[in-house]
């Protein structure tokens, strides 16, 4: 079945560094989403993107909807310890969301 | 926080036994979903429901069945649990199908030994 591939699979960074991660699909989506999962919790929506080429920010987070509609990028600036978690991209289909494989982020002080 | 409760939160069961996981919501949302989370695979959709008694398969539905007799409850059943079904299971709800904001429960960690 359809699955979105995320890279990198995991990242280990120092507090204060910037982070970039991406998500690719073999098919087109009209909406891309980014969720974050804190340890021991369910995922929570961070950013939603609705138009190809769109660049959207939410505080230190910036996400872009790729022009081909087959990819998306998430950047985190000036990372802090509470950024630790798993980041998932998701593509919207009728009736459901398809999630990516996830990027696990560890932030060291 | 969206009113979603999953039960049990943790369960250990033996291979071949039936298992039922419950998802209960207090938001009156129409759509409910069951996902499983495994390292390297992310979140994969098992089954979903778009109304009472209306369900459909996701990408990894083999070995699972679901039922939704009331708006607020969505049950996931493993008829005969296998070790490959050891996973963390998440329920999610949304007001509109494929809605951008799906709200997730806290997950159920299932271990099949």
Short mmCIF file of C-alpha atoms in Angstrom, two decimals:
data_model
loop_
_atom_site.label_atom_id
_atom_site.label_comp_id
_atom_site.label_asym_id
_atom_site.label_seq_id
_atom_site.Cartn_x
_atom_site.Cartn_y
_atom_site.Cartn_z
CA UNK A 1 0.00 0.00 0.00
CA UNK A 2 0.87 3.65 -0.21
CA UNK A 3 3.48 4.83 2.25
CA UNK A 4 5.44 8.00 2.58
CA UNK A 5 9.22 7.76 3.03
CA UNK A 6 10.90 10.11 5.45
CA UNK A 7 14.58 10.91 5.83
CA UNK A 8 16.63 10.85 7.82
CA UNK A 9 15.28 8.00 9.91
CA UNK A 10 16.87 9.49 13.03
CA UNK A 11 18.87 12.56 14.00
CA UNK A 12 21.08 13.35 16.99
CA UNK A 13 21.77 17.04 17.33
CA UNK A 14 22.98 19.57 19.86
CA UNK A 15 20.68 22.15 21.39
CA UNK A 16 20.65 25.30 19.30
CA UNK A 17 21.26 23.59 15.97
CA UNK A 18 18.87 23.79 13.04
CA UNK A 19 17.18 20.62 11.76
CA UNK A 20 15.90 19.63 8.33
CA UNK A 21 13.87 16.57 7.41
CA UNK A 22 11.92 15.58 4.32
CA UNK A 23 9.17 13.32 3.12
CA UNK A 24 8.63 11.84 -0.34
CA UNK A 25 5.79 9.99 -2.00
CA UNK A 26 5.34 8.05 -5.21
CA UNK A 27 2.00 9.73 -5.77
CA UNK A 28 0.58 13.22 -5.57
CA UNK A 29 -1.14 14.65 -2.54
CA UNK A 30 -3.19 17.84 -2.45
CA UNK A 31 -2.53 18.40 1.24
CA UNK A 32 0.59 17.68 3.28
CA UNK A 33 0.72 17.63 7.06
CA UNK A 34 3.39 17.41 9.74
CA UNK A 35 2.72 15.81 13.12
CA UNK A 36 4.92 15.42 16.19
CA UNK A 37 4.80 12.54 18.66
CA UNK A 38 6.19 13.15 22.13
CA UNK A 39 7.49 10.07 23.96
CA UNK A 40 4.58 8.00 25.28
CA UNK A 41 1.93 10.11 23.57
CA UNK A 42 -0.08 10.12 20.35
CA UNK A 43 0.90 12.40 17.43
CA UNK A 44 -0.25 16.02 17.40
CA UNK A 45 -0.64 18.25 14.34
CA UNK A 46 2.11 20.89 13.85
CA UNK A 47 1.58 22.34 10.38
CA UNK A 48 -0.80 21.85 7.45
CA UNK A 49 0.07 22.74 3.82
CA UNK A 50 -2.63 23.14 1.19
CA UNK A 51 -0.98 24.44 -1.96
CA UNK A 52 2.00 23.32 -4.06
CA UNK A 53 4.97 25.58 -3.34
CA UNK A 54 3.44 26.87 -0.10
CA UNK A 55 5.81 27.79 2.71
CA UNK A 56 4.26 27.94 6.18
CA UNK A 57 5.74 28.75 9.57
CA UNK A 58 4.65 27.96 13.11
CA UNK A 59 7.09 29.53 15.55
CA UNK A 60 10.49 27.89 15.02
CA UNK A 61 8.99 25.42 12.54
CA UNK A 62 8.86 25.99 8.80
CA UNK A 63 7.37 23.55 6.32
CA UNK A 64 7.17 23.58 2.54
CA UNK A 65 4.86 21.81 0.11
CA UNK A 66 6.93 20.64 -2.85
CA UNK A 67 6.14 21.94 -6.34
CA UNK A 68 5.68 18.40 -7.67
CA UNK A 69 3.18 17.70 -4.84
CA UNK A 70 5.15 14.52 -4.14
CA UNK A 71 7.31 15.86 -1.32
CA UNK A 72 7.46 18.14 1.68
CA UNK A 73 10.16 19.52 3.99
CA UNK A 74 10.16 20.48 7.65
CA UNK A 75 12.79 22.71 9.23
CA UNK A 76 13.24 23.41 12.93
CA UNK A 77 15.42 26.35 13.88
CA UNK A 78 17.41 26.74 17.10
CA UNK A 79 16.40 23.36 18.52
CA UNK A 80 15.57 22.99 22.21
CA UNK A 81 15.31 19.86 24.39
CA UNK A 82 11.50 19.72 24.11
CA UNK A 83 11.83 19.23 20.34
CA UNK A 84 12.69 15.60 21.11
CA UNK A 85 10.23 13.17 19.58
CA UNK A 86 9.18 11.54 16.34
CA UNK A 87 8.09 13.73 13.44
CA UNK A 88 5.63 12.31 10.92
CA UNK A 89 4.56 13.66 7.59
CA UNK A 90 1.11 12.74 6.31
CA UNK A 91 -0.71 13.01 3.02
CA UNK A 92 -4.43 13.52 2.80
CA UNK A 93 -6.63 11.08 0.87
CA UNK A 94 -10.42 10.96 0.79
CA UNK A 95 -11.59 9.65 4.16
CA UNK A 96 -8.12 9.09 5.64
CA UNK A 97 -4.58 10.25 6.27
CA UNK A 98 -1.52 8.28 5.12
CA UNK A 99 1.47 8.69 7.41
CA UNK A 100 5.18 8.53 6.76
CA UNK A 101 7.82 6.32 8.33
CA UNK A 102 8.86 9.01 10.82
CA UNK A 103 12.04 10.87 11.77
CA UNK A 104 13.23 10.41 15.35
CA UNK A 105 14.90 13.52 16.77
CA UNK A 106 17.19 13.54 19.79
CA UNK A 107 18.46 16.85 21.15
CA UNK A 108 21.45 16.96 23.49
CA UNK A 109 22.12 19.92 25.81
CA UNK B 1 -7.22 17.63 24.73
CA UNK B 2 -9.64 15.74 22.51
CA UNK B 3 -11.67 13.21 24.50
CA UNK B 4 -10.23 9.91 23.31
CA UNK B 5 -9.62 7.00 25.64
CA UNK B 6 -7.95 3.78 24.64
CA UNK B 7 -8.17 0.65 26.74
CA UNK B 8 -6.26 -1.23 27.84
CA UNK B 9 -3.08 0.86 27.75
CA UNK B 10 -0.88 -2.22 27.98
CA UNK B 11 -1.57 -5.87 27.31
CA UNK B 12 0.46 -9.06 27.09
CA UNK B 13 -1.25 -12.00 25.47
CA UNK B 14 -0.37 -15.42 24.14
CA UNK B 15 -0.20 -16.43 20.50
CA UNK B 16 -3.52 -17.72 19.25
CA UNK B 17 -5.72 -15.91 21.77
CA UNK B 18 -8.34 -13.33 20.76
CA UNK B 19 -7.74 -9.72 21.80
CA UNK B 20 -10.03 -6.69 21.65
CA UNK B 21 -8.83 -3.12 21.96
CA UNK B 22 -11.31 -0.36 22.66
CA UNK B 23 -11.37 3.27 21.57
CA UNK B 24 -13.90 5.59 23.19
CA UNK B 25 -14.49 9.21 22.17
CA UNK B 26 -16.57 11.97 23.72
CA UNK B 27 -16.29 14.39 20.75
CA UNK B 28 -19.10 12.93 18.62
CA UNK B 29 -16.74 12.84 15.63
CA UNK B 30 -17.92 10.82 12.66
CA UNK B 31 -14.58 9.30 11.63
CA UNK B 32 -12.52 6.89 13.72
CA UNK B 33 -9.28 5.15 12.78
CA UNK B 34 -7.01 2.40 14.04
CA UNK B 35 -3.27 2.66 13.25
CA UNK B 36 -0.36 0.53 14.30
CA UNK B 37 3.10 1.99 14.91
CA UNK B 38 6.24 -0.04 14.30
CA UNK B 39 9.90 1.07 14.05
CA UNK B 40 10.84 1.77 10.45
CA UNK B 41 7.22 1.69 9.29
CA UNK B 42 5.76 4.71 11.02
CA UNK B 43 1.99 4.74 11.38
CA UNK B 44 0.04 2.35 9.18
CA UNK B 45 -3.73 2.38 8.86
CA UNK B 46 -5.48 -0.86 9.84
CA UNK B 47 -9.19 -0.04 9.55
CA UNK B 48 -11.32 3.04 9.74
CA UNK B 49 -14.97 3.93 10.25
CA UNK B 50 -17.00 6.70 8.66
CA UNK B 51 -20.14 6.13 10.72
CA UNK B 52 -22.01 3.65 12.87
CA UNK B 53 -21.70 0.21 11.26
CA UNK B 54 -19.72 1.75 8.35
CA UNK B 55 -16.12 0.57 8.20
CA UNK B 56 -13.43 0.04 5.60
CA UNK B 57 -10.01 -1.55 5.35
CA UNK B 58 -6.71 0.25 5.56
CA UNK B 59 -3.34 -0.86 4.22
CA UNK B 60 -2.59 -3.53 6.88
CA UNK B 61 -6.02 -5.01 7.66
CA UNK B 62 -5.20 -8.74 7.44
CA UNK B 63 -5.71 -10.46 10.81
CA UNK B 64 -7.82 -7.62 12.20
CA UNK B 65 -11.52 -6.88 12.35
CA UNK B 66 -13.41 -3.86 13.66
CA UNK B 67 -16.85 -2.95 14.84
CA UNK B 68 -18.64 0.30 15.49
CA UNK B 69 -22.09 -0.14 17.02
CA UNK B 70 -22.15 3.34 18.59
CA UNK B 71 -20.70 6.68 17.50
CA UNK B 72 -18.44 6.83 20.53
CA UNK B 73 -16.89 3.34 20.42
CA UNK B 74 -14.61 1.70 17.85
CA UNK B 75 -13.34 -1.78 18.65
CA UNK B 76 -10.34 -3.49 17.10
CA UNK B 77 -10.22 -7.30 17.36
CA UNK B 78 -7.37 -9.66 16.71
CA UNK B 79 -9.18 -12.96 16.24
CA UNK B 80 -6.06 -15.06 16.84
CA UNK B 81 -3.09 -12.98 17.90
CA UNK B 82 0.32 -13.58 16.30
CA UNK B 83 3.76 -12.32 17.27
CA UNK B 84 3.80 -10.08 14.19
CA UNK B 85 0.92 -8.15 15.75
CA UNK B 86 3.10 -7.02 18.64
CA UNK B 87 2.93 -3.26 18.21
CA UNK B 88 1.67 0.02 19.59
CA UNK B 89 -1.89 0.67 18.45
CA UNK B 90 -3.31 4.16 18.12
CA UNK B 91 -6.88 5.23 17.72
CA UNK B 92 -7.61 8.56 16.02
CA UNK B 93 -10.75 10.58 15.37
CA UNK B 94 -11.66 13.35 12.99
CA UNK B 95 -14.75 15.36 12.33
CA UNK B 96 -14.42 15.09 8.56
CA UNK B 97 -12.93 12.20 6.61
CA UNK B 98 -9.27 12.73 5.83
CA UNK B 99 -9.50 15.93 7.89
CA UNK B 100 -6.17 17.59 8.43
CA UNK B 101 -6.60 17.54 12.18
CA UNK B 102 -6.88 13.98 13.34
CA UNK B 103 -6.76 13.64 17.14
CA UNK B 104 -4.96 10.64 18.56
CA UNK B 105 -5.37 8.61 21.71
CA UNK B 106 -2.41 7.74 23.91
CA UNK B 107 -1.90 4.32 22.41
CA UNK B 108 -2.11 0.68 23.51
CA UNK B 109 1.09 -1.33 23.73
CA UNK B 110 0.29 -4.94 22.80
CA UNK B 111 2.80 -7.75 23.22
CA UNK B 112 2.04 -11.19 21.81
CA UNK B 113 4.27 -13.91 23.29
#
